[in-house]
Coordinates of C-alpha atoms and ligand atoms in Angstrom, one line a residue:
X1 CA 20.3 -31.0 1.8
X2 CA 18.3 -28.3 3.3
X3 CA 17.3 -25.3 2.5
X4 CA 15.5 -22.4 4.9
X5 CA 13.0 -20.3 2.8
X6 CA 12.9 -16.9 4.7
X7 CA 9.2 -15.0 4.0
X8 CA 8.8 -11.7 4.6
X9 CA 6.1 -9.7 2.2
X10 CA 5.5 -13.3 0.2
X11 CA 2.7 -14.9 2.9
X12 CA 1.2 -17.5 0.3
X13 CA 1.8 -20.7 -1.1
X14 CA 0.3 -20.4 -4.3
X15 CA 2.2 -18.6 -7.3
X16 CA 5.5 -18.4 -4.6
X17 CA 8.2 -19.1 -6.6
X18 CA 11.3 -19.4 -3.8
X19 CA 9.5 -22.0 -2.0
X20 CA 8.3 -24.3 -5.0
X21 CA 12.2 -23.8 -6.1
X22 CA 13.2 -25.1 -3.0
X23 CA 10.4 -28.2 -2.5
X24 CA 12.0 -28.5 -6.1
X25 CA 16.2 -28.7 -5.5
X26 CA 16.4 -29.7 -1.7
X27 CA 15.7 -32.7 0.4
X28 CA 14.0 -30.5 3.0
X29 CA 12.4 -27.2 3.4
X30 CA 12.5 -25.3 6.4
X31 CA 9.8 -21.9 5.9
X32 CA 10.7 -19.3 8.4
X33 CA 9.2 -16.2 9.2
X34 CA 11.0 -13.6 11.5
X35 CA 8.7 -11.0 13.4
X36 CA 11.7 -8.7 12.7
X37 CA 12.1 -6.1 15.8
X38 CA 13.8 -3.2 14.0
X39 CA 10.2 -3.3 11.9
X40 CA 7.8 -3.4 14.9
X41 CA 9.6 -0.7 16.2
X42 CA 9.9 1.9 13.7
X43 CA 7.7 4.6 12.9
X44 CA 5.1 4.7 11.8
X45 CA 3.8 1.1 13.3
X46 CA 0.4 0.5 12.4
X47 CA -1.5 -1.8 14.7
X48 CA -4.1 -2.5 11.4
X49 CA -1.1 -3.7 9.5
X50 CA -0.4 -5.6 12.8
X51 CA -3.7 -7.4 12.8
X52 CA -3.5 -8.4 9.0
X53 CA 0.2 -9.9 9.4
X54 CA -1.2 -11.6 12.7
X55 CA -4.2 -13.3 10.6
X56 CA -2.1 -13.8 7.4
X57 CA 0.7 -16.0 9.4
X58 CA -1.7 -18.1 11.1
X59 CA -3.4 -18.9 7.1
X60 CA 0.5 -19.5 6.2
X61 CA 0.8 -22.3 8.7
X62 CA -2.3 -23.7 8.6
X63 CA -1.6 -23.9 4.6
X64 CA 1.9 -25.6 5.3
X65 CA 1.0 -27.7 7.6
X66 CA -1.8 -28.8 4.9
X67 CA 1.2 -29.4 2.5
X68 CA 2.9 -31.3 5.2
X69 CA 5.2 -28.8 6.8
X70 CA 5.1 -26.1 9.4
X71 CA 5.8 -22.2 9.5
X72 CA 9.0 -21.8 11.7
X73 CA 8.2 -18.3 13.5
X74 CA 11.2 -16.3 15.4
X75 CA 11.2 -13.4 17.0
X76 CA 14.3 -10.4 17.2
X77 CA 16.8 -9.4 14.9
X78 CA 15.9 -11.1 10.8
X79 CA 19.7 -12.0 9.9
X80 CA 20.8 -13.6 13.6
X81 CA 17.2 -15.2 13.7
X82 CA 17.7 -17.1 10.7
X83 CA 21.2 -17.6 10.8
X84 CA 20.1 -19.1 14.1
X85 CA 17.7 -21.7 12.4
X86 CA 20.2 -22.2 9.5
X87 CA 22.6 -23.6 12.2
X88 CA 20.0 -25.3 14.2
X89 CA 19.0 -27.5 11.3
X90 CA 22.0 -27.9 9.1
X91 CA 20.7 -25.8 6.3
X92 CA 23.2 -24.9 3.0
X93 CA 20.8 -22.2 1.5
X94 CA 18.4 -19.7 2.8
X95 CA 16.4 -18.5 -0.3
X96 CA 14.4 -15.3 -0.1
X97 CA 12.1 -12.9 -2.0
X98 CA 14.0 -10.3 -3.5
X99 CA 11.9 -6.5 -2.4
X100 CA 12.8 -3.1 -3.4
X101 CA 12.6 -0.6 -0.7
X102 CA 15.9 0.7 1.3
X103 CA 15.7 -1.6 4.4
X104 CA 14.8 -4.7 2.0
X105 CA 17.8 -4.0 0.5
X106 CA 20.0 -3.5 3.3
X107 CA 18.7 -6.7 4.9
X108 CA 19.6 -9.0 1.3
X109 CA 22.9 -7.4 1.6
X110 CA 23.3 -8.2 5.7
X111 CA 22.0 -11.4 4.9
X112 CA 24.7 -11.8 2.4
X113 CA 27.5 -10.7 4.1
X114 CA 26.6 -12.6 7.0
X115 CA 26.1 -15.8 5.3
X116 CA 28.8 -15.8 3.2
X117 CA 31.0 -15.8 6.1
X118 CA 29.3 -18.5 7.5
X119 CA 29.6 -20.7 4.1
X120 CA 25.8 -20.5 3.2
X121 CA 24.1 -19.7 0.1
X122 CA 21.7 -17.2 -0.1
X123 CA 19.7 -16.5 -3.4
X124 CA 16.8 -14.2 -4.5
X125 CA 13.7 -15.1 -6.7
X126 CA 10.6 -13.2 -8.0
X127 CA 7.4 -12.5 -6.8
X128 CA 6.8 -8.8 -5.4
X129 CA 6.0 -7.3 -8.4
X130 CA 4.4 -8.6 -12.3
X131 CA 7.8 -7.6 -13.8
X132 CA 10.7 -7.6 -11.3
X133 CA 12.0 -4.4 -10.5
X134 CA 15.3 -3.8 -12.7
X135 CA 13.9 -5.8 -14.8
X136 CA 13.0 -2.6 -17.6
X137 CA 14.9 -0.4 -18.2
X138 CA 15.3 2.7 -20.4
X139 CA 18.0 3.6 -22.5
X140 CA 20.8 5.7 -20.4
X141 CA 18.9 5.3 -17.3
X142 CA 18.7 2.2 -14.6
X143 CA 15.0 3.3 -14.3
X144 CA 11.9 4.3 -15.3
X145 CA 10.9 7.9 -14.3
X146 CA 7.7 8.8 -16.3
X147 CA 5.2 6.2 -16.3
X148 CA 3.6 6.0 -19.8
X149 CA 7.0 4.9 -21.2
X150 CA 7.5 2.2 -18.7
X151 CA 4.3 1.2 -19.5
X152 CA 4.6 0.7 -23.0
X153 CA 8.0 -1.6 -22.2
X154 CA 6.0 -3.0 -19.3
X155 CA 3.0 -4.4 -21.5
X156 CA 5.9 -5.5 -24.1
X157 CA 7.4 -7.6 -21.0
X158 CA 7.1 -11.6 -21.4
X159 CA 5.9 -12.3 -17.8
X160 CA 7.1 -15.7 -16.2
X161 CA 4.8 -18.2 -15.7
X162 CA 2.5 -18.9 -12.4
X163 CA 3.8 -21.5 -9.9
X164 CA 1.1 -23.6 -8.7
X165 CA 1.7 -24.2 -4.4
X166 CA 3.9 -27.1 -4.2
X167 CA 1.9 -30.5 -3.6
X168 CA 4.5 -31.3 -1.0
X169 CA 6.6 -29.3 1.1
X170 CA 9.1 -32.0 2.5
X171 CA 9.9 -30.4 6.0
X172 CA 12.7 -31.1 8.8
X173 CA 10.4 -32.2 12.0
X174 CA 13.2 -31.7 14.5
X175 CA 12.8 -28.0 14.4
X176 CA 10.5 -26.1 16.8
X177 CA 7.8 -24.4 15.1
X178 CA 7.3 -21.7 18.2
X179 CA 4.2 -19.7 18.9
X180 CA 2.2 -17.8 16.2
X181 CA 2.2 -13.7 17.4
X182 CA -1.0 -12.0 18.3
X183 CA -1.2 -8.5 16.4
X184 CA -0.6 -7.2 19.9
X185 CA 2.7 -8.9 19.9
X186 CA 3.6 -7.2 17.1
X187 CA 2.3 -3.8 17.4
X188 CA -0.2 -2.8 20.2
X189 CA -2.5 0.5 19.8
X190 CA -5.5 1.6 18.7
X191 CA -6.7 -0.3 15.0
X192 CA -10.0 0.4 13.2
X193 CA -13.2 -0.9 13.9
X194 CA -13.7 -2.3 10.6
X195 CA -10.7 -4.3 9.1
X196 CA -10.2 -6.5 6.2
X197 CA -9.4 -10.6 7.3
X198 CA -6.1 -11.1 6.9
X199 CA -3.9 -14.3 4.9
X200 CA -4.1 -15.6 1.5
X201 CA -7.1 -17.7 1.9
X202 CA -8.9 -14.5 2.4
X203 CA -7.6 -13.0 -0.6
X204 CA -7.9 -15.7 -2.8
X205 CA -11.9 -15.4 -1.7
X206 CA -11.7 -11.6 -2.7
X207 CA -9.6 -12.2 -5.8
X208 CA -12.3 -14.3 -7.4
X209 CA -15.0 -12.0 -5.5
X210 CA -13.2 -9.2 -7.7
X211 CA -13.0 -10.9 -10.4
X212 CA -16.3 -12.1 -10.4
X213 CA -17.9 -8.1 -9.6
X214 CA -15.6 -7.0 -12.8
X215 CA -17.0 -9.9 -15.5
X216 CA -20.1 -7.6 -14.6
X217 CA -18.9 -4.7 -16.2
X218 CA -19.9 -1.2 -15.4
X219 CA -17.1 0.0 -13.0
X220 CA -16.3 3.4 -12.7
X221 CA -13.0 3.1 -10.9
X222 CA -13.1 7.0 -9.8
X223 CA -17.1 6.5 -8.4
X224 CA -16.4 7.6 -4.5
X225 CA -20.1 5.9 -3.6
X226 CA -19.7 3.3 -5.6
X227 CA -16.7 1.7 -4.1
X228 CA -15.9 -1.1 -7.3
X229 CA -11.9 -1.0 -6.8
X230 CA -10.8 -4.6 -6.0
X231 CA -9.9 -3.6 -2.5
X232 CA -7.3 -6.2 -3.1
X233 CA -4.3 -3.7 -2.0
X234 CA -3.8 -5.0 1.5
X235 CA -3.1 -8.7 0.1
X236 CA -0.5 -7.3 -2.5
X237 CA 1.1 -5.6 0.4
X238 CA 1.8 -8.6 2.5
X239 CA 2.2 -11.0 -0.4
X240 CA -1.1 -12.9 0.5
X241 CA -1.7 -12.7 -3.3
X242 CA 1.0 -12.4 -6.0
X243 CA 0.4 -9.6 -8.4
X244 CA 1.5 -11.8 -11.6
X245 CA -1.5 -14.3 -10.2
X246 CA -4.0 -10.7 -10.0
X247 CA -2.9 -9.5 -13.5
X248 CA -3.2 -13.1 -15.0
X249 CA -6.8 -13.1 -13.6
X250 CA -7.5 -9.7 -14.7
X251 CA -5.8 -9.7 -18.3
X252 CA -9.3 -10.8 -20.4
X253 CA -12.2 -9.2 -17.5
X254 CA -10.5 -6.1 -16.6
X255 CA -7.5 -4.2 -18.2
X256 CA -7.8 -1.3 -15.7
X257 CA -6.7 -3.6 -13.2
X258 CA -3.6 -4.5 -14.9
X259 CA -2.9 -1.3 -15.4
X260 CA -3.0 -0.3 -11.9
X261 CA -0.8 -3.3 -11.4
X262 CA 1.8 -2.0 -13.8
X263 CA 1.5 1.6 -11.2
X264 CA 2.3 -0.8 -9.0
X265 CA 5.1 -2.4 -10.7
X266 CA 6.6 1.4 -11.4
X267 CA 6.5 3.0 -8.1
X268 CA 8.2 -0.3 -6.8
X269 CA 11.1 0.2 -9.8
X270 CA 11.4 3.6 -8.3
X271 CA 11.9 2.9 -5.0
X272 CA 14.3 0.1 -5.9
X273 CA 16.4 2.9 -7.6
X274 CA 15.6 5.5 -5.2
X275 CA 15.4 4.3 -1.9
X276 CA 15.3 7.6 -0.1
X277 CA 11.7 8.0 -1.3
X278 CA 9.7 7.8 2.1
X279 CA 11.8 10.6 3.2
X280 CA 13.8 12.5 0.8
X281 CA 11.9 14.9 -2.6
X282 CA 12.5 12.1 -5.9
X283 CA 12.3 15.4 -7.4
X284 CA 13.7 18.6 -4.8
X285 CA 11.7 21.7 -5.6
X286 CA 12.7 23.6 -2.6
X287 CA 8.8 23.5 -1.4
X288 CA 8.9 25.9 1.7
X289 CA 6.3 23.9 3.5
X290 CA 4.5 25.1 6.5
X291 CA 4.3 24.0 10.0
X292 CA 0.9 24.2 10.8
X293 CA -0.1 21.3 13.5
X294 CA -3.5 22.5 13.7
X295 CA -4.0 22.2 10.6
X296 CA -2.4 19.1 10.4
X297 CA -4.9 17.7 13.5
X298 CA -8.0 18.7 12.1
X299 CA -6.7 16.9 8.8
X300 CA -5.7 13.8 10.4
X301 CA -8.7 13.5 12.2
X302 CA -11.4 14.3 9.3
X303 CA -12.4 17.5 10.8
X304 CA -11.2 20.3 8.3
X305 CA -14.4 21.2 7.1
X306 CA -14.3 20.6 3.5
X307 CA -16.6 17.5 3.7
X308 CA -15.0 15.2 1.2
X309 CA -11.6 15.5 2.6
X310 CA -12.9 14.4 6.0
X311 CA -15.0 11.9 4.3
X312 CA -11.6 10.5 3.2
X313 CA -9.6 11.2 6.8
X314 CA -12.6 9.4 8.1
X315 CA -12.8 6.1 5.9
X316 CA -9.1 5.6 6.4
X317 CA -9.5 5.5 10.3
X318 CA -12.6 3.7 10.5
X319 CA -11.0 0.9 7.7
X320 CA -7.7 1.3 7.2
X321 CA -8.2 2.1 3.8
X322 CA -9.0 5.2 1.9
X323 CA -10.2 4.9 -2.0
X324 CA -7.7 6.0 -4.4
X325 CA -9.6 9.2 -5.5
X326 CA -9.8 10.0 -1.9
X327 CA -6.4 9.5 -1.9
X328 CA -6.0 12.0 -4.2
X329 CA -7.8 14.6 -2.8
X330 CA -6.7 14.3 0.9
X331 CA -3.5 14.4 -0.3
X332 CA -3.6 17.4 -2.2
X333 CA -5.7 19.0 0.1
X334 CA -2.6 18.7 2.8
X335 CA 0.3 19.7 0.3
X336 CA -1.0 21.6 -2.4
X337 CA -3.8 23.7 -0.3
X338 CA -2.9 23.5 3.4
X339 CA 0.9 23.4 2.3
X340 CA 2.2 21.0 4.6
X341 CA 4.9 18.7 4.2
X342 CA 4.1 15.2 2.2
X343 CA 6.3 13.0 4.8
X344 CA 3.3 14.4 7.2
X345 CA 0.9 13.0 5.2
X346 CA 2.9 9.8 4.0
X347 CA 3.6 9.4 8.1
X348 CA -0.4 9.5 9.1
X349 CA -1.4 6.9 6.0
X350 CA 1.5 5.0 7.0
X351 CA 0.1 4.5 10.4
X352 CA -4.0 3.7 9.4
X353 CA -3.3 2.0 6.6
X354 CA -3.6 -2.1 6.4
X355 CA -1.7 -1.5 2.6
X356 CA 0.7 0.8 3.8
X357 CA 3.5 0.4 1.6
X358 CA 6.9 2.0 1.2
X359 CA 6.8 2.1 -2.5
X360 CA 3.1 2.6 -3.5
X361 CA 2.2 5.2 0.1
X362 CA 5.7 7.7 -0.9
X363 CA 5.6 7.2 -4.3
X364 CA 1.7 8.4 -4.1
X365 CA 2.4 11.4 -1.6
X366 CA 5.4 12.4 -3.9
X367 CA 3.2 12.6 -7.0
X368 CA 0.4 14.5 -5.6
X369 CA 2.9 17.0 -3.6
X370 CA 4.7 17.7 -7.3
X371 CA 8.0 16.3 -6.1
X372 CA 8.1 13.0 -7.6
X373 CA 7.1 11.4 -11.2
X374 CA 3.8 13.3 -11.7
X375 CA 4.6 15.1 -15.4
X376 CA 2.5 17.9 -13.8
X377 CA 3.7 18.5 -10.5
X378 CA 1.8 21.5 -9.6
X379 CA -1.2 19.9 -10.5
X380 CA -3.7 21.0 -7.9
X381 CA -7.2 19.4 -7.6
X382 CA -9.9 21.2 -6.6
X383 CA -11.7 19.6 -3.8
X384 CA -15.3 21.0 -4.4
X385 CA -15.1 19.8 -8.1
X386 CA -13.5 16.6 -7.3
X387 CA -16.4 16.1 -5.0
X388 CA -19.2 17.2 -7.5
X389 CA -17.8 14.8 -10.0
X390 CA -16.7 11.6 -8.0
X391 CA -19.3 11.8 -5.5
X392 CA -22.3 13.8 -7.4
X393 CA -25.0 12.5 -5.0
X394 CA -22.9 12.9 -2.0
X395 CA -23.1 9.1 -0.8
X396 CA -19.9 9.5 0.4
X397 CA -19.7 11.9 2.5
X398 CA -22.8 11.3 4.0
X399 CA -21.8 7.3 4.7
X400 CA -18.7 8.8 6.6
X401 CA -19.1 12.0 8.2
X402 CA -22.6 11.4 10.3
X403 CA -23.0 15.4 11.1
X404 CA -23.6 15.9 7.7
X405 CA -25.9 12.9 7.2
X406 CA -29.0 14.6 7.0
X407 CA -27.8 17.3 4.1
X408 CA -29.9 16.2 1.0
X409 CA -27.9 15.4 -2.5
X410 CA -24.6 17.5 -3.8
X411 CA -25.2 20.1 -1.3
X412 CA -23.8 18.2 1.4
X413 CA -20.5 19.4 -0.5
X414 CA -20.7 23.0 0.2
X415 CA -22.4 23.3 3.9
X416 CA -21.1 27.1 4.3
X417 CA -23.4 27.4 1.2
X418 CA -26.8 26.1 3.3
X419 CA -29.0 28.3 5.1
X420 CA -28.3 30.7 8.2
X421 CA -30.6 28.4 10.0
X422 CA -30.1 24.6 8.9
X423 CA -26.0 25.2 8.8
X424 CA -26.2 26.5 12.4
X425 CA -27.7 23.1 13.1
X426 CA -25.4 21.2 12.1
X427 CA -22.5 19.8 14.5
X428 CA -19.3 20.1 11.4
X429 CA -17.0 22.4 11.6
X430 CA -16.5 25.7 9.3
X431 CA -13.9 25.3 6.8
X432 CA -10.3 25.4 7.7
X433 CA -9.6 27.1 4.2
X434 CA -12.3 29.2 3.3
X435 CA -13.3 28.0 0.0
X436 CA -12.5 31.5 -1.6
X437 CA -9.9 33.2 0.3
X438 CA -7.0 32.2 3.0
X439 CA -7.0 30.2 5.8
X440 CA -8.7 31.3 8.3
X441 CA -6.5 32.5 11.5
X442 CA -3.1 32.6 10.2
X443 CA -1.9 34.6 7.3
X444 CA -0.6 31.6 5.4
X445 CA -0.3 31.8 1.4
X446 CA -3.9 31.4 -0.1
X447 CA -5.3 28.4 -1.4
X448 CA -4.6 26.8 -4.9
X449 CA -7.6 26.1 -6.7
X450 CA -7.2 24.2 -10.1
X451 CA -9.5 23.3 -12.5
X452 CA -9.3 19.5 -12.0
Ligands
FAD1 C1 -1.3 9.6 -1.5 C2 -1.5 8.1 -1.9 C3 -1.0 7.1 -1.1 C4 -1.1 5.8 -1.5 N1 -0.7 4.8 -0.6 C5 -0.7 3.5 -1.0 C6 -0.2 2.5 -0.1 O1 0.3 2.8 1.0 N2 -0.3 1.2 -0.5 C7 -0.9 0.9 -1.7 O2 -1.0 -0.3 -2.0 N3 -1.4 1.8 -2.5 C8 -1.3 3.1 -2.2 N4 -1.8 4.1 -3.1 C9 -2.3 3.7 -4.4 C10 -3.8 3.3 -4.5 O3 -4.6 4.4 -3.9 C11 -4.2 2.0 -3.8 O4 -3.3 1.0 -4.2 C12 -5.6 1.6 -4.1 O5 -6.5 2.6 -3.7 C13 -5.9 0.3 -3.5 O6 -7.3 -0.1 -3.7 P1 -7.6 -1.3 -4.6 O7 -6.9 -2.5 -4.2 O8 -9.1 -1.4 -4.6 O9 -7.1 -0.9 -6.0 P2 -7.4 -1.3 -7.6 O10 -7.8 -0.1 -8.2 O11 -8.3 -2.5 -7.5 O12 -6.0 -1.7 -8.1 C14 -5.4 -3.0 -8.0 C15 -4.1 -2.9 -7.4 O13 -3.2 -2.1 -8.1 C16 -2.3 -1.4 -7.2 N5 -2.6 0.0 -7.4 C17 -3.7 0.7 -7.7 N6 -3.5 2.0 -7.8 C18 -2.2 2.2 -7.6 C19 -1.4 3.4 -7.7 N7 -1.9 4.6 -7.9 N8 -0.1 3.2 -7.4 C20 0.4 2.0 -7.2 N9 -0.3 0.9 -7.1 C21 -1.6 1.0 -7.4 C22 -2.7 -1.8 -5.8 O14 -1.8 -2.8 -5.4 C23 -4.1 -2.3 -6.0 O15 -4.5 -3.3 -5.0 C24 -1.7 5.4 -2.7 C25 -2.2 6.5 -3.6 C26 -2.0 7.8 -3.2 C27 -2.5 8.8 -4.1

């Protein structure tokens, strides 16, 4: 009997529970991987995610072919691709990682129609999430909406245990393995200079690196300079690492972390329930956004003149990766003070970023824009303050935007504030939003300044 064990966001062999299920119940194990064409063409492709999927396939093999197997790769359309190989080597299962956002699902239920007419069995395990998505839920509702309540159930949760890589994956040696992809295969363009090394034997290394930095103590997860996140997003995204693995590591050096896993766990049960969330309000407020594509530009490209919004902008291009507090200011800074549209936003992270993820990148945008599960939605945070107390030294901004490297401590915050003489010096632009009135040029609404 054989089974084919279809990866998509699962790259790993440690903690995988579909394929030790299968090296478990079936003769022989066929793992396939389809570099699905409907992905690689839709917008936004991001050539760093690209690169990352490119490294992290080529660790798969080499893993499976450790454990006495291969890593079948096809290329085209996911369900006729592995119907394909089903056929090819006799297989009476395919068994897949069940994921949460809209296409994920559509695919499971392609896949199911598909291979129910052709007599196969297709069937869904664990290992996106800590907690399954569906798994909680609240009473008269099929999901969580707030997150402090789904975190009380979610800590309450009896997690299933961690599935060691299989010693053996017994594998059919009749099948052609086929060429791995180079990133440019899968999506050409420009990527960032400086890029984290793809595949779970890299993530394994920065999981116990993480761990290893937290047992230290000290962290201050909001501490722009600082930069003491684990940095471990871009391996949860692709399934390099599982997150019930993470958390298990984390539980007794660093409950912060687990927390931030149970975020994850959230915006992943929301998306499950809500699959419109990369493009449609969670929450419509009837925002009248406006279309400003300057604005937008200079944003994009780090260049709006509020230093530690570009510092962000910038970061994200240069590593395909922003920190979360940067996150957090960038994005309000587009939807709350520029006023432009989230899915902008959502669209340009989706691009640069090497985690870009359905759930966690529109499930972020929403909260900060007010029309998802923030509790406050018209929170607005106030870049200058953010700055003073996330970056008080300005290490930051100085690391990332160069014109300003030469402006001395918290001052680099505030350049309109320098001197005549030593601002006309310096090659940065003037704000886009003048800190205390409207946008400059165009007689848009003005600014919202908070007190966060
Ligand atoms: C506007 C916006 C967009 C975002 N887009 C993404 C995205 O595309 N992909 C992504 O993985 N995260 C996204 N986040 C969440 C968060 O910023 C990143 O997960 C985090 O910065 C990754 O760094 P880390 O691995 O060092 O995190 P840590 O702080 O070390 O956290 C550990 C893990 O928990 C998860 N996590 C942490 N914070 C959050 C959060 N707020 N929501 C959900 N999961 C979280 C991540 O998987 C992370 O790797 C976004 C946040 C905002 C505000």
């Amino acid at each position: 009997m054989t089974v084919v064990v279809l990866f998509t966001r699962d790259l790993r062999v440690y903690d995988q529970p579909v394929l030790s299920r299968a090296c478990r119940e079936y003769q022989s194990v066929v793992p396939l991987f389809v570099v699905d064409e409907r992905i690689r063409r839709s917008a936004p492709a991001s050539p760093n995610r690209a690169e990352f999927l490119a490294a992290a396939l080529a660790d798969l093999r080499s893993s499976l072919r450790t454990l006495g197997a291969d890593l079948v790769i096809r290329r085209g359309d996911v369900i006729a691709e592995t119907l394909r190989v089903v056929a090819a080597v006799g297989a009476s299962a395919v068994f897949v990682t069940a994921d949460v956002s809209g296409y994920a699902q559509a695919r499971a239920r392609l896949l199911l129609r598909e291979s129910a007419q052709a007599g196969i069995r297709v069937e869904f395990g664990p290992g996106v999430t800590v907690v399954p998505a569906g798994e909680l839920t609240p009473a008269g509702g099929d999901h969580y909406r707030v997150f402090t309540p789904y975190f009380r159930a979610w800590q309450q949760t009896r997690w299933r245990h961690v599935v060691p890589a299989p010693p053996r994956v017994p594998f059919r040696q009749d099948v052609e393995a086929g060429p791995l992809p180079a990133a440019d295969d899968i999506v050409a363009g420009q990527r960032s200079p400086v890029l984290p090394e793809g595949g779970e034997s890299a993530g394994l290394r920065a999981l116990e690196k993480a761990v290893r930095v937290a047992r230290l103590g000290g962290q201050d997860r909001d501490d722009l300079a600082a930069d003491q996140t684990t940095r471990l997003s871009p391996y949860l995204h692709f399934g390099c690492l599982s997150a019930l693995h993470v958390a298990r590591r984390f539980e007794n050096v660093d409950p912060d972390v687990v927390r931030q896993l149970a975020w994850r766990d959230f915006m992943h049960q929301v998306t499950m329930a809500f699959p419109d969330m990369p493009t449609h309000d969670y929450r419509p407020r009837d925002i009248a956004w406006r279309d400003d594509s300057d604005a937008l530009t200079a944003w994009q490209e780090g260049r709006t003149g509020m230093p530690i919004v570009d510092a962000g902008m910038r970061q994200l291009l240069a590593e395909g990766w922003m920190h979360n507090r940067a996150r957090l200011i960038t994005a309000s800074f587009l939807t709350k003070t520029l006023r432009v549209d989230w899915r902008h936003g959502a669209a340009h992270f989706a691009r640069w970023l090497v985690d870009g993820d359905i759930a966690n990148n529109a499930g972020g945008w929403q909260w900060m824009a007010g029309t998802g599960n923030d509790t406050r939605p018209n929170r607005v945070l106030n870049p200058i303050r953010q700055a003073r107390r996330f970056d008080p030294t300005g290490v930051y901004v100085r690391r990332y935007v160069p014109e300003l490297a030469d402006v001395a401590g918290a001052d680099v915050h505030e350049p309109w504030r320098l001197p005549e003489r030593s601002r006309a010096r310096l090659e940065y632009p003037p704000p886009l939003i003048e800190p205390a009135g409207a946008p400059r040029g165009h007689s848009a609404q003005p600014p919202l300044w908070s007190a966060e």
